[in-house]
Tab-separated table of C-alpha atoms in Angstrom:
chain	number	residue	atom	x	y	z
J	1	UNK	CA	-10.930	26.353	23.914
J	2	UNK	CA	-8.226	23.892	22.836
J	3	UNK	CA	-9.727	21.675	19.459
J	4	UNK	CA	-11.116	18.233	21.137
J	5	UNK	CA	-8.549	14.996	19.658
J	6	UNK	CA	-9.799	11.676	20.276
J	7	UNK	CA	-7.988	9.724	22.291
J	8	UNK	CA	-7.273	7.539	20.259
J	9	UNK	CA	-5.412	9.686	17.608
J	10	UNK	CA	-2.155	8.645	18.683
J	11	UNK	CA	-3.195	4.573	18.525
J	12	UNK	CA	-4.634	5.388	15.061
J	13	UNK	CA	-1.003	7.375	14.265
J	14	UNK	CA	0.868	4.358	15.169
J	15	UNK	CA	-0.843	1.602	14.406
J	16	UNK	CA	-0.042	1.898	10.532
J	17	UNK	CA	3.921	1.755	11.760
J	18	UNK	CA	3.303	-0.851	13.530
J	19	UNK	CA	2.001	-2.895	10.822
J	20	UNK	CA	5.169	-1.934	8.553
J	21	UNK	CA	7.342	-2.778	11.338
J	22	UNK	CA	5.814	-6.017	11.327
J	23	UNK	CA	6.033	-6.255	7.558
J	24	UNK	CA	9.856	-5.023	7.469
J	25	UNK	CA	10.641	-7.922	10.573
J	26	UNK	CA	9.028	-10.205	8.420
J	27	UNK	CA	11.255	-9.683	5.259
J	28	UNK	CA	14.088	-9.259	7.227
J	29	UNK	CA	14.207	-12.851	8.310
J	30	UNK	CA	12.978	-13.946	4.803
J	31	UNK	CA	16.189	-12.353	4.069
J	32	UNK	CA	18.359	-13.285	6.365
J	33	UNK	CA	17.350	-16.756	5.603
J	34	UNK	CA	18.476	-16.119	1.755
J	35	UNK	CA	21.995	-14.470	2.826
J	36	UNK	CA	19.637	-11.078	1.916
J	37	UNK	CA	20.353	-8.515	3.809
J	38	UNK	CA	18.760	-4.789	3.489
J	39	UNK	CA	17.363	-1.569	4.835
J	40	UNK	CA	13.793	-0.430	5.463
J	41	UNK	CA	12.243	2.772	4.340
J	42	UNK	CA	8.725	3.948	5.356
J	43	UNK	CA	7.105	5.984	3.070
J	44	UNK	CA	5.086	8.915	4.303
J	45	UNK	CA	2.523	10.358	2.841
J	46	UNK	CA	0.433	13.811	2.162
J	47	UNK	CA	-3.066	12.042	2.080
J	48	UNK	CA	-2.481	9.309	4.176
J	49	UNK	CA	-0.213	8.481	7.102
J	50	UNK	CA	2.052	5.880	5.168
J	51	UNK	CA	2.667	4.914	1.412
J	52	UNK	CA	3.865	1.665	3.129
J	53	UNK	CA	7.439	0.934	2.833
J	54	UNK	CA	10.487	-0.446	0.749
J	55	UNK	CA	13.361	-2.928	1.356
J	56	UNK	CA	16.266	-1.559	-0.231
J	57	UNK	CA	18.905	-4.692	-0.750
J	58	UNK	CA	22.818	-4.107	-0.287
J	59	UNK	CA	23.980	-8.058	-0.605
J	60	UNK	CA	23.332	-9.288	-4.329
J	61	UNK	CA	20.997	-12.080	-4.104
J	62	UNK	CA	21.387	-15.419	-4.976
J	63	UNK	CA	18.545	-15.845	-7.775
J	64	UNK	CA	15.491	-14.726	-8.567
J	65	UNK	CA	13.304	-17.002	-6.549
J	66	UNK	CA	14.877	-15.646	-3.372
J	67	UNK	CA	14.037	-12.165	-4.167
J	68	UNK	CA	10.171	-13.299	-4.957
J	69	UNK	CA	10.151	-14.999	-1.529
J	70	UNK	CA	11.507	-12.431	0.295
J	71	UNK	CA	9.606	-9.675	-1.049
J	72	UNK	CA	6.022	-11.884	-1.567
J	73	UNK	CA	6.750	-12.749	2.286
J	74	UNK	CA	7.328	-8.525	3.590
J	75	UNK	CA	4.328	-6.796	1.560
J	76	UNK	CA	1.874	-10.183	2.109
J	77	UNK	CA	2.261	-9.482	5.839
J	78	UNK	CA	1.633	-6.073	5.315
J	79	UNK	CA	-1.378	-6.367	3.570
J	80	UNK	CA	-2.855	-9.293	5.523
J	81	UNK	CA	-2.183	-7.697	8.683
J	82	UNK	CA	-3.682	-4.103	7.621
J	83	UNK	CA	-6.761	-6.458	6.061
J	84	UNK	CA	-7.528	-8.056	9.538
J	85	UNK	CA	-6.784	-4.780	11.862
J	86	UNK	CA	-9.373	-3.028	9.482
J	87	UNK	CA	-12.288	-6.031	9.492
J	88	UNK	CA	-11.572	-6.313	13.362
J	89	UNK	CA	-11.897	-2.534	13.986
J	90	UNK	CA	-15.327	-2.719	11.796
J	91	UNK	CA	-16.845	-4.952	14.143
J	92	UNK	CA	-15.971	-3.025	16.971
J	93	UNK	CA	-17.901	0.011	15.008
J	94	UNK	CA	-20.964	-1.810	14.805
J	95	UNK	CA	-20.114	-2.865	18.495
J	96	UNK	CA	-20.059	0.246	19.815
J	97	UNK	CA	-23.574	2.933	20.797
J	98	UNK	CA	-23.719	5.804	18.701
J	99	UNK	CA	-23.209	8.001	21.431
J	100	UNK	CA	-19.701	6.064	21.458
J	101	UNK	CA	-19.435	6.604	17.788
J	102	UNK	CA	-20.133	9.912	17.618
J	103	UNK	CA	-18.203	11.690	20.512
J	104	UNK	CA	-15.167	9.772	20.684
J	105	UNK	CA	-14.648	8.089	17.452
J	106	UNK	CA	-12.597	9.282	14.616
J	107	UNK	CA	-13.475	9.931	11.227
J	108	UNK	CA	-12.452	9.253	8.409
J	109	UNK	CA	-12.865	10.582	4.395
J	110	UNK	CA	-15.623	8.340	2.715
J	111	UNK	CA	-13.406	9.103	-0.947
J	112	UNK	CA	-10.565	7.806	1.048
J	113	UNK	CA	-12.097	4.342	1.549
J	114	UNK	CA	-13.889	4.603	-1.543
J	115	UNK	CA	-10.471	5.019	-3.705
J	116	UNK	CA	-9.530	1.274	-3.170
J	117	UNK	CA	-12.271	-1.378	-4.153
J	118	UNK	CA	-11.636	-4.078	-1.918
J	119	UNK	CA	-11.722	-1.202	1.188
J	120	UNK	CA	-14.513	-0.026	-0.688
J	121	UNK	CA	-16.583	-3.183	-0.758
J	122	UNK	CA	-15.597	-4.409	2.767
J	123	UNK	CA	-17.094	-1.342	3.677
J	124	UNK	CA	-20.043	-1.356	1.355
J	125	UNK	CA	-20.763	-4.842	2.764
J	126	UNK	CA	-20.702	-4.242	6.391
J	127	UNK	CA	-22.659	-0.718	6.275
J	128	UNK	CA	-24.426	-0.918	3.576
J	129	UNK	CA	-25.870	2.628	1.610
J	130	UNK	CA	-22.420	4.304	3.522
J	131	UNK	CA	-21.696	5.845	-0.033
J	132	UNK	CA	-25.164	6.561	-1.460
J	133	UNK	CA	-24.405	10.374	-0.914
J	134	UNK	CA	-20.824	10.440	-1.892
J	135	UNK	CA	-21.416	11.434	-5.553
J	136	UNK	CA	-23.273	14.457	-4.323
J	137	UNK	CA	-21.310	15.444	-1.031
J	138	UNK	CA	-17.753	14.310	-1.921
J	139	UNK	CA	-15.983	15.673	1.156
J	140	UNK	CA	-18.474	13.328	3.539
J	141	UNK	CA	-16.805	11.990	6.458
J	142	UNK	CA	-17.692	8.680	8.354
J	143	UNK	CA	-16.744	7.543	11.922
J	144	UNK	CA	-15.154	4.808	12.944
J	145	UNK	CA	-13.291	2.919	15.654
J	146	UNK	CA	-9.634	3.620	15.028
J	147	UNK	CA	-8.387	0.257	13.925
J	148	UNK	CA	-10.798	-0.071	10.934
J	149	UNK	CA	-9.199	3.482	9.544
J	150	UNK	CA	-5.580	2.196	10.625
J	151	UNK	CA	-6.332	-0.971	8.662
J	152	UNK	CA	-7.650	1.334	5.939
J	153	UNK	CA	-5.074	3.770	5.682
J	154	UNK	CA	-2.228	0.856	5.856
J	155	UNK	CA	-3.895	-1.455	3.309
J	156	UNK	CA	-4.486	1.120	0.605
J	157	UNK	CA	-1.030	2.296	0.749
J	158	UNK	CA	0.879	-1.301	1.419
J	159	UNK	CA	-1.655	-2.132	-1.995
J	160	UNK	CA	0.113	0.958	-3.662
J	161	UNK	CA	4.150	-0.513	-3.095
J	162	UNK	CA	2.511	-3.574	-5.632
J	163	UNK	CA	3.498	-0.744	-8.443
J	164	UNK	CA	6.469	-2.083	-9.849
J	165	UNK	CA	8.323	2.230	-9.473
J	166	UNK	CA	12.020	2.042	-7.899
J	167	UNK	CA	12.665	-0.853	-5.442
J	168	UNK	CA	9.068	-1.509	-4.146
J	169	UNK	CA	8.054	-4.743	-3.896
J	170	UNK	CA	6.160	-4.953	-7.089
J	171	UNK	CA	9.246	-4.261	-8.876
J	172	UNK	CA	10.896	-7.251	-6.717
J	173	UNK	CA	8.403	-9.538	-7.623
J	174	UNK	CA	8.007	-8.262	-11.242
J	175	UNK	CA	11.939	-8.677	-11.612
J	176	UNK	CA	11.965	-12.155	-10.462
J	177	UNK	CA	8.411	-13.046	-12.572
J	178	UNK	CA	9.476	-11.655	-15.833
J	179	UNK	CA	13.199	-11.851	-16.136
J	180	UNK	CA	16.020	-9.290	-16.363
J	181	UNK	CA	14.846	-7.929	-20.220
J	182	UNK	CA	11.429	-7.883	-19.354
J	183	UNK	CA	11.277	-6.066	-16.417
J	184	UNK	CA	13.925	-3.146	-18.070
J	185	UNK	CA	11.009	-2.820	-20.473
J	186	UNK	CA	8.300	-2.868	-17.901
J	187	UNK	CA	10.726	-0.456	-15.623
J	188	UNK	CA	11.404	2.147	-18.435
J	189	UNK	CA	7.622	1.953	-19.305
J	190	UNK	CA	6.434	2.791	-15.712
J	191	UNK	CA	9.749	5.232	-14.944
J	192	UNK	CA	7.475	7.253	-18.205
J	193	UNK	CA	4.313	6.989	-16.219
J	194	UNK	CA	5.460	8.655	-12.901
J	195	UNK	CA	7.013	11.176	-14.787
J	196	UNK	CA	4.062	11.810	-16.537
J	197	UNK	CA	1.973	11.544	-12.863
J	198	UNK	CA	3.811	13.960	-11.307
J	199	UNK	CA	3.954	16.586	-14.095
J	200	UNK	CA	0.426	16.593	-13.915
J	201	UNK	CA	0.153	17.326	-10.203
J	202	UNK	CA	2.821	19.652	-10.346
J	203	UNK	CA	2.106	22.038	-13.227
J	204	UNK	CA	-1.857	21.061	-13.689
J	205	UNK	CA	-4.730	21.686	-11.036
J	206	UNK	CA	-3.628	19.097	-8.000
J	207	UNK	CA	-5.601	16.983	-8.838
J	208	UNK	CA	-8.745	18.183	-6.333
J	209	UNK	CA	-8.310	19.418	-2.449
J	210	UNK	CA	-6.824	17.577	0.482
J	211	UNK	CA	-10.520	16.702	1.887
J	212	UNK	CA	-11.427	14.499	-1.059
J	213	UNK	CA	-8.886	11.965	-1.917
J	214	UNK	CA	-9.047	10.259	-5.903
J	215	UNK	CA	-7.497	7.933	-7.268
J	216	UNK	CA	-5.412	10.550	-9.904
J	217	UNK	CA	-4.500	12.429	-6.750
J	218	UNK	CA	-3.603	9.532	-4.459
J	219	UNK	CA	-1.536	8.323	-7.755
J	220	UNK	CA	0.402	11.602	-8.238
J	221	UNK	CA	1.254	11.721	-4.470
J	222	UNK	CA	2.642	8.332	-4.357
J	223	UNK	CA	4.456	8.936	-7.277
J	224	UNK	CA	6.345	12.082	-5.796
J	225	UNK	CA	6.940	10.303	-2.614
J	226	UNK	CA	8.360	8.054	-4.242
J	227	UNK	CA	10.885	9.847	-6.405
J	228	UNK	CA	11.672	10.903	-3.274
J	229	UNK	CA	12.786	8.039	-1.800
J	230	UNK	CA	14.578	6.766	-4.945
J	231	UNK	CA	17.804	5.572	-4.676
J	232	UNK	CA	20.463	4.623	-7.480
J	233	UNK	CA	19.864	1.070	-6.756
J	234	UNK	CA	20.261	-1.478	-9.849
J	235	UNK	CA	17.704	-3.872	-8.437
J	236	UNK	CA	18.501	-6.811	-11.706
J	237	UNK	CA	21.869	-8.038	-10.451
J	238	UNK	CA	21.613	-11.336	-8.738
J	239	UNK	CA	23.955	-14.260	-9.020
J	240	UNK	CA	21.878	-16.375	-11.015
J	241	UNK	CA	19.605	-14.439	-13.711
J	242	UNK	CA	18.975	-17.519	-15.471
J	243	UNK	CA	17.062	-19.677	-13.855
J	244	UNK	CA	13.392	-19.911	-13.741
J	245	UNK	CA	11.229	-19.351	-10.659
J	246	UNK	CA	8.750	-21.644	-10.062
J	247	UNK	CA	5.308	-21.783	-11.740
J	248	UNK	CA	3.359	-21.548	-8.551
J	249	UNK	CA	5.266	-18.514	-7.637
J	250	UNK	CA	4.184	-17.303	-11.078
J	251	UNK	CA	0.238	-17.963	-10.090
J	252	UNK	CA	0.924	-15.556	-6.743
J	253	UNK	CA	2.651	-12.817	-9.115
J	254	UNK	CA	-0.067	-13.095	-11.293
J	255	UNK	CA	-2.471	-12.538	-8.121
J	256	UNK	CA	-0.469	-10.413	-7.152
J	257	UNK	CA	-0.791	-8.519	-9.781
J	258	UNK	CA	-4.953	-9.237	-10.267
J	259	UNK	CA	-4.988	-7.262	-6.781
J	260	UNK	CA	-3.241	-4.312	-7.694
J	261	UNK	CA	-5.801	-3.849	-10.983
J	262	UNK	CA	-8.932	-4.894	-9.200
J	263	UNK	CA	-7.909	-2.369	-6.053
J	264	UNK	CA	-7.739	0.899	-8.121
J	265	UNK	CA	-8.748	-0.002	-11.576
J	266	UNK	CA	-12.548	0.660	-12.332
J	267	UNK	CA	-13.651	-1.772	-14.881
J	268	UNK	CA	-17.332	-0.138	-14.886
């Protein structure tokens, strides 16, 4: 007998592309708008379909406020989009029977929803106790109607491009926050990180098996993906380094920012 795939596999394949196509038409016209132009790269991914993606820019921008605008306006549609497809496809969960859920629904890794804590908490809210057993059976699965693990899968790694490595767009919007000097220093610091990273997953244990996804693994992964993808880009040459952006585009960074910590940092 030939394995059983949902039928909805392929939807749940594409949808995450769909959302960074979405994302990458959305900076595009940012850019365009700025006299930015640029090409898109989508990330993929060992654990999960899609690390997101990157806007590599070939036309020096004019300051630093149009870079923050352009990239603030590609990765918030991104991760606003993947938010709603998720929250949309849990209320179709709860919509559907069980005998729904259980023959034709996909699943999904509990650690994989687990490794972000705003996926984590969305999910903890709307099915409540769906981790109680994770500590003891870490490989647990959970099913669910395709767009909740599309939205999943495409916020969690859309959250990871807000780690200011190579051109992503937290090093965009770190560039244009901080200044040229600053974000050398911040660049250098975090170049030393991923180097670190993906020593570790190369010469130590892998950090686990496939079936249960941390956050050291999910880390390393990203982090070799996107060394990958690296390109010999000097991302701190615009036409104007000097002036200032603006102080509420300082408050987003600075959410920004609160999001990435508060998504994979545990502070208990």
């Amino acid at each position: 007998d030939q394995p059983y795939i949902p039928d909805e596999f392929f939807l749940l394949s594409l949808t995450p592309i769909i959302i960074q196509l979405l994302a990458l038409l959305a900076e595009t016209v940012a850019g365009r708008a700025r006299d930015i132009k640029g090409y898109f790269v989508t990330l993929p991914s060992f654990s999960l379909p899609i690390f997101g993606g990157k806007m590599t820019y070939y036309t020096m921008p004019k300051n630093r406020k149009d870079v923050f605008d352009t990239a603030a306006i590609g990765i918030s549609t991104a991760l606003v989009t993947s938010l709603i497809t998720m929250l949309v496809g849990f209320q179709l969960s709860i919509a559907a029977s069980n005998e729904d859920i259980v023959q034709t629904f996909p699943s999904v890794s509990l650690s994989l929803l687990k490794v972000n804590t705003i996926v984590a908490q969305f999910t903890e809210y709307i099915f409540p106790g769906v981790f109680d057993n994770l500590a003891a059976l870490p490989a647990s699965t959970v099913h669910l109607h395709w767009l909740a693990i599309a939205g999943a899968i495409s916020f969690i790694g859309n959250m990871l491009q807000l780690i200011p490595v190579d051109t992503s767009a937290g090093s965009k919007l770190s560039f244009a926050a901080l200044g040229r000097e600053n974000y050398v220093v911040l660049a250098i610091f975090t170049g030393l990180i991923k180097f670190v990273i993906i020593a570790t997953l190369v010469f130590g244990n892998g950090f686990g098996t496939a079936a249960i996804v941390t956050k050291p693994r999910l880390f390393g992964l990203f982090a070799i993906v996107s060394q990958i993808a690296s390109e010999p880009v000097d991302l701190v040459l615009v036409k104007d380094n000097l002036s200032d952006i603006p102080e509420g585009r300082k408050i987003l960074y600075a959410a920004f920012v609160f999001m990435l910590f508060y998504s994979f940092i545990s502070f208990t």
